[in-house]
XYZ file of C-alpha atoms in Angstrom:
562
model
C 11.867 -13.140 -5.422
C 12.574 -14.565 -2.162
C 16.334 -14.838 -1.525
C 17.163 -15.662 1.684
C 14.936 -18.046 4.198
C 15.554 -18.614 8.205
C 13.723 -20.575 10.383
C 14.640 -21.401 14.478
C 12.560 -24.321 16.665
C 9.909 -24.938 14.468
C 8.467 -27.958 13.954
C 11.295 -30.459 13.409
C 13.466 -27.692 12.558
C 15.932 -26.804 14.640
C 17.259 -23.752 12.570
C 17.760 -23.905 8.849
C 19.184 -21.069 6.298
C 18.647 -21.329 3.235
C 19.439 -19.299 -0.403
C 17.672 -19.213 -3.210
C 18.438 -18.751 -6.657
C 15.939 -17.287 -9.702
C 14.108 -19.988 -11.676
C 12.789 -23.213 -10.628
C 14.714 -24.645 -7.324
C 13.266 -28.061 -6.747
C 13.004 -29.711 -3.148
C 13.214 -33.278 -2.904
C 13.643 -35.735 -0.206
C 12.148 -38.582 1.595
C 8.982 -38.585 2.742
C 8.302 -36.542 6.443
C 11.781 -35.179 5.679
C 10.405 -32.038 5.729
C 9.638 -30.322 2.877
C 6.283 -29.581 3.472
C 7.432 -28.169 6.601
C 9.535 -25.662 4.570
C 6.615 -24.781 2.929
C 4.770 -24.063 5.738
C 7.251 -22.088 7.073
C 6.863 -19.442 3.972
C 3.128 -20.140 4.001
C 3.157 -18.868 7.912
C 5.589 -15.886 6.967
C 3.489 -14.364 4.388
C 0.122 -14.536 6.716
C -1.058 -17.884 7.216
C -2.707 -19.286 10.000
C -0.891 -20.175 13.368
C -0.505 -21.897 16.324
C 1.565 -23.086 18.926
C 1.575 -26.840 16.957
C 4.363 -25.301 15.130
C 6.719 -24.440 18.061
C 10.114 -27.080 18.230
C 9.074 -29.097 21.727
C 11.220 -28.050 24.217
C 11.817 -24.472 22.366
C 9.912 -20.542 24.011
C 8.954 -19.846 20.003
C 9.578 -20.522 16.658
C 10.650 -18.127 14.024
C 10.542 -17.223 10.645
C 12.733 -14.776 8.784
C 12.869 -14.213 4.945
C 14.191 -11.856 2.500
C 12.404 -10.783 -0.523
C 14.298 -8.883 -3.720
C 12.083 -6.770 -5.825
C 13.876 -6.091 -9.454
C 10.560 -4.408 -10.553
C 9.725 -0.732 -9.347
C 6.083 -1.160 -10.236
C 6.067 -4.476 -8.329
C 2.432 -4.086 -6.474
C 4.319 -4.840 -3.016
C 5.476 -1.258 -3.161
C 2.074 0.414 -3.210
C 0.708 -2.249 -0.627
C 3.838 -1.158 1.644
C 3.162 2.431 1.091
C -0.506 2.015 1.980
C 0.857 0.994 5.361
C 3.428 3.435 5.777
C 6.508 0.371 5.012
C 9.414 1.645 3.654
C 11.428 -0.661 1.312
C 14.476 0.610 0.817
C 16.824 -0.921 -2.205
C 13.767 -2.990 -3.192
C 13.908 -4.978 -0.658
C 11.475 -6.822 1.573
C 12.551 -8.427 5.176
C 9.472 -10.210 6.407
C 9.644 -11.709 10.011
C 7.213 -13.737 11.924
C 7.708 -15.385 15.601
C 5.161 -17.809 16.895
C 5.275 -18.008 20.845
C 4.438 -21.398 22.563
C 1.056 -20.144 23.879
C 0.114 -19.244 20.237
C 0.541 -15.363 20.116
C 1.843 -14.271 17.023
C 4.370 -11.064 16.408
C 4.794 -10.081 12.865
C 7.229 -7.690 11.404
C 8.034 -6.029 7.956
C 11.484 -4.626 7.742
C 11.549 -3.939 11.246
C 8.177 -2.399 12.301
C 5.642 -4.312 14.233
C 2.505 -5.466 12.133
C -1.134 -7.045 12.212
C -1.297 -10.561 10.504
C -3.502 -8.998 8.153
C -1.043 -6.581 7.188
C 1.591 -9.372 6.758
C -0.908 -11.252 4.360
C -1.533 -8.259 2.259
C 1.552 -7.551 1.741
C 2.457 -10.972 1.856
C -0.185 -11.858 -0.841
C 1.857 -10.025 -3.308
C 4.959 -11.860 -2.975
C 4.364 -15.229 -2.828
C 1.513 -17.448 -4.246
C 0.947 -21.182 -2.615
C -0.277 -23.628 -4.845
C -1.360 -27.191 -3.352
C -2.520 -29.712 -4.384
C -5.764 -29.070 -1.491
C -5.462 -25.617 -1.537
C -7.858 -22.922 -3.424
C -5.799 -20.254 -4.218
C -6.536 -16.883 -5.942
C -7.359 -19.257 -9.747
C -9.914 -21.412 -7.897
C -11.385 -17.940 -6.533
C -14.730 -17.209 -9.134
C -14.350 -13.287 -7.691
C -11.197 -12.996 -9.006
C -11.522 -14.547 -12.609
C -12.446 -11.265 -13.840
C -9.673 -9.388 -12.590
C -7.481 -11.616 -14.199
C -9.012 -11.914 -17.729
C -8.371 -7.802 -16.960
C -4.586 -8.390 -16.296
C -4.411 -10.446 -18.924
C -6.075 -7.793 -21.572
C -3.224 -5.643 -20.800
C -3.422 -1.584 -21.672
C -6.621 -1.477 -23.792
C -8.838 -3.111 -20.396
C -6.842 -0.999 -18.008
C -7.531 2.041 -20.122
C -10.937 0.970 -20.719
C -11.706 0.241 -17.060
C -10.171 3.379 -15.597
C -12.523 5.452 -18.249
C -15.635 3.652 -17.016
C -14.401 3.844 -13.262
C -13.959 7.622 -13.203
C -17.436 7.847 -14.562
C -18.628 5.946 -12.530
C -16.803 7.753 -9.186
C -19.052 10.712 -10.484
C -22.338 8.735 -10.896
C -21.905 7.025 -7.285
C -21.512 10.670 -5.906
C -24.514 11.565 -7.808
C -26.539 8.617 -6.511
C -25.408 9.504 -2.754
C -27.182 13.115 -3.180
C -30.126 12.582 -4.471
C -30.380 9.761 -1.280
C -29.500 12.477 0.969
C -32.021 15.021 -0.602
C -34.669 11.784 -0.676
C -35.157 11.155 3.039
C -38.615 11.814 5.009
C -39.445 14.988 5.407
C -38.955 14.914 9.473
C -35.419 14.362 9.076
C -34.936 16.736 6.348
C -36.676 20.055 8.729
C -34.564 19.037 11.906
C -31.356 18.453 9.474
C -32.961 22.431 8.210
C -33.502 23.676 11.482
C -29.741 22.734 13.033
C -27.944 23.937 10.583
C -29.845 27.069 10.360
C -29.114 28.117 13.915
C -25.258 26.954 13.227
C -25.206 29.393 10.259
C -26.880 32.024 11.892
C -24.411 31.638 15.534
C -21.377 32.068 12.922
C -22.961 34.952 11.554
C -23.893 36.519 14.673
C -19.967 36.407 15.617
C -19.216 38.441 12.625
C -15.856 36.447 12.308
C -13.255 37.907 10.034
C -10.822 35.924 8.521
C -7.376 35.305 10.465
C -9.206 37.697 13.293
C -8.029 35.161 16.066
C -4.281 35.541 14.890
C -4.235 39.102 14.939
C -6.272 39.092 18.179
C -3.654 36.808 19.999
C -0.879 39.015 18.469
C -2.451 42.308 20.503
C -3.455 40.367 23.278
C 0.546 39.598 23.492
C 1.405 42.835 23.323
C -1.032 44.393 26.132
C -0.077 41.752 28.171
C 3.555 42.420 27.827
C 3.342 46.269 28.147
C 4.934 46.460 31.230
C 7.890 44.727 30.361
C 8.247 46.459 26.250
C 7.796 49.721 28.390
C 10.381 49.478 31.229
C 12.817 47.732 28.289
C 12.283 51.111 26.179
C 12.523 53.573 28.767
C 15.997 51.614 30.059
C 17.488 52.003 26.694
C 16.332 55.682 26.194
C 17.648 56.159 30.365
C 21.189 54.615 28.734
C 21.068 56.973 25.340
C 20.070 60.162 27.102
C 19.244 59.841 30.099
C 21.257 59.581 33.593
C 23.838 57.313 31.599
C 24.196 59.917 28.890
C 25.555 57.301 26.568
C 25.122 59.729 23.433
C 27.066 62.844 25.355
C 29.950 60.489 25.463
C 29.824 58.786 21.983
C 29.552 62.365 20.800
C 32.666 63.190 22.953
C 34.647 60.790 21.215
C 33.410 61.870 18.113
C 35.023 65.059 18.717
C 38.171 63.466 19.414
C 38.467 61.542 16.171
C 37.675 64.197 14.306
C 40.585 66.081 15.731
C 42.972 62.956 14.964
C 41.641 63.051 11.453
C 42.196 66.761 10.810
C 46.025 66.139 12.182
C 46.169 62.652 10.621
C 43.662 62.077 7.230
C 44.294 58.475 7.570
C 41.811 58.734 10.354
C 39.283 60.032 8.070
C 37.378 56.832 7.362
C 37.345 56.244 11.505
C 35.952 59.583 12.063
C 33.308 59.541 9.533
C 32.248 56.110 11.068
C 31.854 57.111 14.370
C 30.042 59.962 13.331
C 27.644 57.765 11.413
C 27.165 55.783 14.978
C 26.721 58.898 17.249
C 23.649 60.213 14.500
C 21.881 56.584 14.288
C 22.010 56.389 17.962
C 20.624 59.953 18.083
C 17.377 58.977 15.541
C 17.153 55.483 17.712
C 17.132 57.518 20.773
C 14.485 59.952 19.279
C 12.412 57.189 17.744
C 12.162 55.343 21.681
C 10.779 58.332 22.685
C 8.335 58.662 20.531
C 7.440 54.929 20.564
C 7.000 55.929 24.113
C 4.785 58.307 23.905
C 2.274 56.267 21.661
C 2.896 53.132 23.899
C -0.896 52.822 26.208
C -2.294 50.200 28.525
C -5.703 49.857 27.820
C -6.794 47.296 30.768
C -10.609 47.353 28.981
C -9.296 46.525 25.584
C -7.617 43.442 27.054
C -10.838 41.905 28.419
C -12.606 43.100 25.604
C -9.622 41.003 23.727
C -10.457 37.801 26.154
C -14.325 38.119 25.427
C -13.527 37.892 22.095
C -11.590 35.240 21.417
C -13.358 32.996 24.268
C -16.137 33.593 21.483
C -14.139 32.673 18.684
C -12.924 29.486 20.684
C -16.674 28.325 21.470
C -17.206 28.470 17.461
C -13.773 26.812 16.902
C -15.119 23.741 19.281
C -18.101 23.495 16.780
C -17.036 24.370 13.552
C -13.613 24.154 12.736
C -9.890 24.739 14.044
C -8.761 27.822 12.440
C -11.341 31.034 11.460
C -10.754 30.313 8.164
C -12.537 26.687 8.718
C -15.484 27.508 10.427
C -15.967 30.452 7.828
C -15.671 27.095 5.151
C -18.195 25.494 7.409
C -20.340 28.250 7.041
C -20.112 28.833 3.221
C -21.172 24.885 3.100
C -23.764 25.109 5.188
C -25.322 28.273 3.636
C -25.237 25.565 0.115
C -26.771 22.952 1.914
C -29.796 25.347 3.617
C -30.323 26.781 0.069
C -30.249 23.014 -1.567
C -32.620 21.462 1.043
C -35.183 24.825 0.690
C -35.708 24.524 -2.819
C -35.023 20.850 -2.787
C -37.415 19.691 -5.274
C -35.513 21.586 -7.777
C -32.196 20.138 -7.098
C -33.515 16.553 -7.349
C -35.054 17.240 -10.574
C -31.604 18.434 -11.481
C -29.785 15.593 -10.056
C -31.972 12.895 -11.893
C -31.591 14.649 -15.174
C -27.342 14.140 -14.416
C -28.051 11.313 -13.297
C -30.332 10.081 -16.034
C -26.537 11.449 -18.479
C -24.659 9.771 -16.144
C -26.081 6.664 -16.407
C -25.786 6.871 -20.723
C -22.281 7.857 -20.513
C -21.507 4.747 -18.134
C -23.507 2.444 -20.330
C -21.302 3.740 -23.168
C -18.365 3.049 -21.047
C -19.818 -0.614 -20.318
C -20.263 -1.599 -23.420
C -16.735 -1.180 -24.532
C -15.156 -2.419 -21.658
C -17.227 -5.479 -22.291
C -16.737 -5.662 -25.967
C -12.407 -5.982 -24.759
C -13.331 -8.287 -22.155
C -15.002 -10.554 -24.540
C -12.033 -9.979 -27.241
C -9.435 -10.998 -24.348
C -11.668 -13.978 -23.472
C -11.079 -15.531 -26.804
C -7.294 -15.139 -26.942
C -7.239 -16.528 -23.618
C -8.788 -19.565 -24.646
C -7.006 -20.352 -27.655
C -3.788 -19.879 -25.604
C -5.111 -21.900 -22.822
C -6.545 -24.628 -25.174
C -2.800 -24.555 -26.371
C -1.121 -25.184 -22.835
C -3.990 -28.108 -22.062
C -3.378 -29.896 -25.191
C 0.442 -29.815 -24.247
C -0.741 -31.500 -21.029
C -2.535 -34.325 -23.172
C -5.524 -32.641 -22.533
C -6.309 -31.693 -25.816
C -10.417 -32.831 -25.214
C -11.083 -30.182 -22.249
C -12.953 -27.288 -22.987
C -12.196 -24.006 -21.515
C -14.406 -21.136 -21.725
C -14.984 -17.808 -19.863
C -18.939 -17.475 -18.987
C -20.213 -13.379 -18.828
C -23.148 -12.468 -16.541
C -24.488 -9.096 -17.454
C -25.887 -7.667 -14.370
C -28.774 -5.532 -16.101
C -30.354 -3.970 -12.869
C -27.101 -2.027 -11.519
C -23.720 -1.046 -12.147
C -20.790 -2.391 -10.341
C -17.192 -0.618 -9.825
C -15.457 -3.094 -12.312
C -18.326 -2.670 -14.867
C -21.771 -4.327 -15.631
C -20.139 -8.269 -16.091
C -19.642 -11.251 -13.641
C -17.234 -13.095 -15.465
C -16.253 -16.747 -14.205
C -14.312 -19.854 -15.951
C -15.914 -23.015 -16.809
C -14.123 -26.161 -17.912
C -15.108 -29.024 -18.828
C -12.989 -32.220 -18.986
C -14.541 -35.264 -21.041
C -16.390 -35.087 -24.638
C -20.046 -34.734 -23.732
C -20.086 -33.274 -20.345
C -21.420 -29.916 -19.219
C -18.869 -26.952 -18.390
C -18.872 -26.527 -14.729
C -17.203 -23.740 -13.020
C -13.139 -24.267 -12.543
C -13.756 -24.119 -8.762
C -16.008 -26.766 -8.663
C -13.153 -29.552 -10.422
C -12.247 -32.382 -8.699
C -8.677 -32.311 -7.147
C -6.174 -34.494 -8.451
C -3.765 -35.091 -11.339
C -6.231 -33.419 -13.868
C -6.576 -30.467 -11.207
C -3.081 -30.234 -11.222
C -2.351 -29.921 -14.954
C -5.384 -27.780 -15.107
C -3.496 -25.133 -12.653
C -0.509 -25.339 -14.387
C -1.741 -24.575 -17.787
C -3.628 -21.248 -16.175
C -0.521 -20.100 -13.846
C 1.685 -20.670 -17.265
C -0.678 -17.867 -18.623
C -1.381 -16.001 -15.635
C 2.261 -15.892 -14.427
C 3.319 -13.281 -16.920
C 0.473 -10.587 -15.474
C 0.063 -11.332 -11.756
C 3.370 -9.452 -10.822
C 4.113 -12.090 -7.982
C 7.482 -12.572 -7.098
C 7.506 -16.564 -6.514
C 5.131 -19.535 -7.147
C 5.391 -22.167 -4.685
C 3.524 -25.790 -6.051
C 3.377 -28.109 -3.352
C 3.576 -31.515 -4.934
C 1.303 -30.449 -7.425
C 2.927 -33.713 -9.510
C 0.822 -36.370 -7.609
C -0.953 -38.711 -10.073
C 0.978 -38.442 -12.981
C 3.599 -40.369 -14.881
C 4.852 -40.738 -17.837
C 4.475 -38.220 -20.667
C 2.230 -36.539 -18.541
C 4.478 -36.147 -15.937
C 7.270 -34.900 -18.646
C 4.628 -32.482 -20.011
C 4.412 -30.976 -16.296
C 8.122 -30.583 -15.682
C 8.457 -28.696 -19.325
C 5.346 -26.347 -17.954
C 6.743 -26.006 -14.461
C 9.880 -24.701 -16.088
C 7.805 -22.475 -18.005
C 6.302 -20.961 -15.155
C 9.886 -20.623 -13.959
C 11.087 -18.428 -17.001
C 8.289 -15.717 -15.611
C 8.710 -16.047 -12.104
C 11.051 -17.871 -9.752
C 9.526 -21.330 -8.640
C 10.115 -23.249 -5.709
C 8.873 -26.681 -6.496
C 8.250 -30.045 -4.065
C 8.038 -33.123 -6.259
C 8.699 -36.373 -6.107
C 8.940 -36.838 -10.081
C 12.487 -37.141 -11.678
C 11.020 -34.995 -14.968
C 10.330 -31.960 -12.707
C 13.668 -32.685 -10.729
C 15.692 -32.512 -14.374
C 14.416 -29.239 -15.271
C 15.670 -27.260 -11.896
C 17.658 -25.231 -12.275
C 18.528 -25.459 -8.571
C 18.121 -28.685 -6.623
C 18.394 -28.986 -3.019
C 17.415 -32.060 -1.315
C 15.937 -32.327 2.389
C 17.026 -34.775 4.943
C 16.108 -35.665 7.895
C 19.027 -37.244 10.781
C 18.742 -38.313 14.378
C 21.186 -36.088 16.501
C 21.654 -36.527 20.227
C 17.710 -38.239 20.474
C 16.346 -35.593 18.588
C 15.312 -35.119 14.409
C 16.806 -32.251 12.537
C 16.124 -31.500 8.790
C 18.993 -30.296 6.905
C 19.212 -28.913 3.266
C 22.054 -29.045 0.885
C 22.291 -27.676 -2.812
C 23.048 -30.941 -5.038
C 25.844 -30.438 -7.651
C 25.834 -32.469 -10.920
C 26.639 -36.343 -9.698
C 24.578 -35.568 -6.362
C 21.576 -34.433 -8.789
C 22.345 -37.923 -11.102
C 22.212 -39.788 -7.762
C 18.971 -38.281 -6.544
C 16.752 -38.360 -9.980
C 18.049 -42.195 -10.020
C 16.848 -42.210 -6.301
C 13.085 -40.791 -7.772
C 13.573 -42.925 -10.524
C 14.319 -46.658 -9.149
C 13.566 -46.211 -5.021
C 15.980 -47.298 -2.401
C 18.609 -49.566 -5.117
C 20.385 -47.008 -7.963
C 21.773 -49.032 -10.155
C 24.227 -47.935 -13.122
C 21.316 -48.264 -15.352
C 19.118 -45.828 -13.555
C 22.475 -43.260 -12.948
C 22.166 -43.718 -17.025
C 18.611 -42.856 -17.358
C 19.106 -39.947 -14.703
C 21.728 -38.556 -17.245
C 19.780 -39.018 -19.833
C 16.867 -36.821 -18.329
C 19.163 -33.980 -17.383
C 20.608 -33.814 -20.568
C 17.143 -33.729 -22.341
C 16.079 -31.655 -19.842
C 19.008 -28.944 -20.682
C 18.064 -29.100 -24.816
C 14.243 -28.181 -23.657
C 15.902 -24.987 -22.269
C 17.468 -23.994 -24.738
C 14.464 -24.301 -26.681
C-alpha cells in the first residue's frame, strides 16, 4: 500500500505530506479544493502523462515523491522490479517523479534513474485509478480473460502453464519447418556459406583450449631472458662466486659441534642440516632446469602465426576455442538438416501434426475451467449487482473459439457482456454508458476482482456521482468492501461513503500572502460529525444534521462488524 505521499509546486500545491493508513481513507472537501489534484499527483507518479501545466507558477518543477509498503513477497511489483534490475529492499517501494517547467520528465525508483515506461510498469502494479471517465484495466476487452484466469485460481494457472509449455514446443516446431520451407535460392546460398565456414574451422584443426596453452608458451619464450638470468643469479648465489651453500654448510659444522658438547642443540643442528641439503637439491635442480631451458626464436613466430589464426576464427565464430568449435558442431547439424531436408520436414510435420493433438488436448481443458470459472463468476457478480439494486442486469462472459490457430493463452477470446434493462441485448462492458450505473457496475467487478489482482491500492475518483439514497448506501457498504482486500483511497462527495472510512482527511483550500495553498488534515470523531453534516445539509449544519451524521457513523461501524 502506499504509505507516505509528497508533493512540492505543483499545481496549487505548494508542498503537501501526507500518511496513509490501510483500508478506505476518504478525501473530502469543497469543490476545486483539490482533491482531484491529489489524485493526479499519484496518477503522474505511477506513469501518467505530463506536462509543464502541472508546474506551481512561479516554481523551476514540481515533484512527486511516494512510498509504497509491500506486506506480500509474491506481490507482482517484485518480479516487475527484478525485470529491471530494481532492488526493493524491506519490501519497500520509493517512487519519485519531477516535472520541469519546460515539460521534461525525470523518473526514479528507489533511487535509480528510469524511463516513464518503466515507472508505469512498475507503477501499474501498485496502484489502480478508477474514474469516473477513465477506462481502466476492467473496461479493457484484452484483459477480461486474464482476469476470469486470476479469478479461477490454481486449477487455470495449472491448466494454462500445461498448455503453455506445449505450446513453447509447438511454436519452436512451427519456426523450423519455416526455416527449412524457404525458396530454394536462399536455402543453397544459406548451404554454400556455411559450408565454407565449416570447412575454414576445419582447415585450422583447432583443439580445444589450444589458444590458452598457446598464450601460456608464448609467455614463457618471451620471458626467457629474464626466467634465465633470474635462475642462473640464484644458482651464481648457491654455488657460484657467492658460495652461499659453502657457508651454510660451514655453519652446519659449527652447530653440530655445539650439539655434540651441548645435546640441547640437537634439534638446531638437525635443522640446519635439513636447510644446507634442500638448498643443495634446489641448487642441483636450477641447474638442471638450466640446462633444459632453450630459446627457440622460430617456435615463437610459429606461436604468433598461430594464434593470429585462431584470432581471425575467434572474430567469426566465437570468443573462446571452445565456441567456435560449438559453432562448428551446429553448423555441421544445420548442413546435414538442409541436405537431406525433405526428410526433416516430413519429420517435423509428423511432430508437428502430435503437437498440435496434444495442444488441442490441452485446449480443451483449459477451456472446459474457463467456462466452469465463468459461471461462478456470474453468480457472484449477479450477487454484488443485485446488492447495488441492480438485481435486472445481466452479466455474462461471451467465448470466441479461434478455430484456425492457437494463441499463447489458449484457443478462446473471452470478453464480458452486460446488459442493463429487461429486454435489451448484452453489449460488451466497454461499450456501457458512463455514469451512476457505470459506476456501480465497476464496483461490483473490482469487489470481485480485488481479491486476485494483487494491487496494492484502488483509487475511485468520485466514482459516487449520480447516486443517492439507498443506492448511494449500497456503494459506501461495497467501497468498504473493496477496502477489506485492498487499501482504498476514495474522493466522494456522499456522506454514506464518508461514514464507512476508516480514515477521513478533508482538503482545503486558503488564500496565503495572494496565493492558494491546499492543505490536508486527518478529521477526528466531532471533525468527521461536522463534515458528513457538511455533505449532508451544504453550507448551514444544524443540530439535526450533526444527529443524522451520528447516526450514519454509528450504522456505518455495525456494517463493519458485520
Amino acid at each position: 500500500m502506499i504509505t507516505e505521499l509528497s508533493i512540492r509546486n505543483f499545481a496549487i500545491i505548494e508542498a503537501l505530506s501526507i500518511s496513509f493508513d490501510k483500508g478506505l481513507t476518504v478525501l473530502s472537501g469543497e469543490t476545486g479544493a483539490g482533491k482531484s489534484i491529489i489524485i493526479d499527483a499519484i496518477h503522474l507518479l505511477v506513469g501518467g502523462r505530463g506536462s509543464a501545466e502541472f508546474v506551481r507558477h512561479g516554481s523551476e518543477k514540481a515533484e512527486i515523491e511516494g512510498l509504497f509498503q509491500l506486506d506480500d513477497p509474491n506481490h507482482p511489483c517484485f518480479a516487475k522490479a527484478n525485470e529491471f534490475g530494481i532492488e526493493l529492499e524491506d519490501g519497500m517501494a520509493i517512487l519519485r517523479r519531477d516535472i520541469s517547467s519546460n515539460g521534461k520528465s525525470v523518473c526514479r525508483i528507489n533511487g535509480k534513474l528510469v524511463t516513464i515506461s518503466t515507472l508505469r510498469e512498475i507503477g501499474s502494479t501498485l496502484i489502480d485509478i478508477h474514474g469516473q471517465h477513465e477506462h481502466q484495466e476492467l473496461m479493457d476487452e484484452t484483459m477480461h480473460l486474464s482476469l476470469l484466469d486470476q479469478f479461477g485460481g490454481e486449477k487455470i494457472s495449472s491448466a494454462l502453464n500445461e498448455y503453455q509449455y506445449v505450446y513453447h514446443a509447438y511454436e519452436q516446431k512451427i519456426k523450423q519447418l519455416k526455416n527449412l520451407s524457404e525458396n530454394d535460392q536462399q536455402m543453397a546460398h544459406r548451404l554454400d556459406l556455411i559450408q565454407f565456414q565449416l570447412d575454414e574451422i576445419r582447415t585450422a584443426d583447432l583443439k580445444l583450449n589450444e589458444d590458452e596453452e598457446l598464450l601460456e608458451e608464448k609467455r614463457k619464450l618471451s620471458n626467457f631472458e629474464r626466467v634465465y638470468d633470474s635462475l642462473q643469479s640464484g644458482y651464481n648465489g648457491l654455488q657460484g662466486e657467492y658460495k652461499g651453500l659453502d657457508w651454510i654448510g660451514l655453519v652446519m659444522g659449527h652447530i653440530q659441534n655445539a650439539a655434540e658438547l651441548d645435546p640441547s642443540f640437537k634439534e638446531l643442528a638437525e635443522s640446519v642440516s635439513n636447510s644446507f641439503y634442500q638448498l643443495e637439491d634446489a641448487a642441483r635442480t636450477i641447474r638442471n632446469e638450466m640446462d633444459f631451458l632453450e630459446y627457440d626464436p622460430a617456435r615463437l613466430a610459429e606461436i604468433e602465426d598461430r594464434l593470429n589464426e585462431i584470432n581471425q576464427l575467434k572474430r567469426k565464430y566465437g570468443k573462446t576455442a571452445e565456441e567456435i568449435l560449438e559453432y562448428a558442431s551446429k553448423i555441421e547439424e544445420e548442413i546435414e538438416t538442409l541436405l537431406n531436408k525433405e526428410t526433416h520436414i516430413d519429420q517435423l510435420e509428423k511432430e508437428i501434426a502430435s503437437l498440435r493433438k496434444d495442444l488441442l488436448i490441452e485446449a480443451e481443458e483449459l477451456s472446459a475451467l474457463r467456462k466452469i470459472s465463468a459461471q461462478n463468476l456470474t453468480k457472484l457478480i449477479h450477487k454484488e449487482l443485485k446488492e447495488l439494486y441492480m438485481e435486472k442486469t445481466v452479466f455474462e462472459v461471451q467465448f470466441v473459439r479461434n478455430t484456425e490457430s492457437f494463441m499463447r493463452n489458449g484457443m478462446d477470446k473471452g470478453e464480458f457482456y452486460l446488459s442493463t434493462n429487461p429486454g435489451e441485448p448484452l453489449k460488451p462492458l466497454s461499450k456501457i454508458a458512463s455514469g451512476g450505473e457505470l459506476s456501480r457496475i465497476m464496483l461490483a467487478l473490482k469487489s470481485i476482482f480485488s481479491k486476485h489482482q494483487g494491487v496494492t491500492s484502488i483509487i475511485f475518483d468520485e466514482v459516487d456521482t449520480g447516486v443517492s439514497g439507498r443506492v448511494a448506501q449500497a456503494i459506501a457498504e461495497k467501497i468498504h468492501k473493496v477496502a477489506v482486500n485492498s487499501q482504498v483511497l476514495c474522493i466522494s462527495h456522499l456522506p454514506q461513503v464518508a461514514a464507512m472510512a476508516d480514515t477521513h482527511l478533508y482538503i482545503a483550500k486558503n488564500i496565503i500572502e495572494g496565493r492558494t495553498k491546499t492543505t490536508v488534515k486527518s478529521l477526528n470523531e466531532s471533525e468527521k460529525i461536522k463534515e458528513i453534516g457538511r455533505m449532508i445539509s451544504g453550507v448551514e449544519i444544524t443540530e439535526l444534521t450533526k444527529e443524522h451524521a451520528k447516526e450514519l457513523l454509528q450504522l456505518a461501524e455495525q456494517l463493519k462488524i458485520h
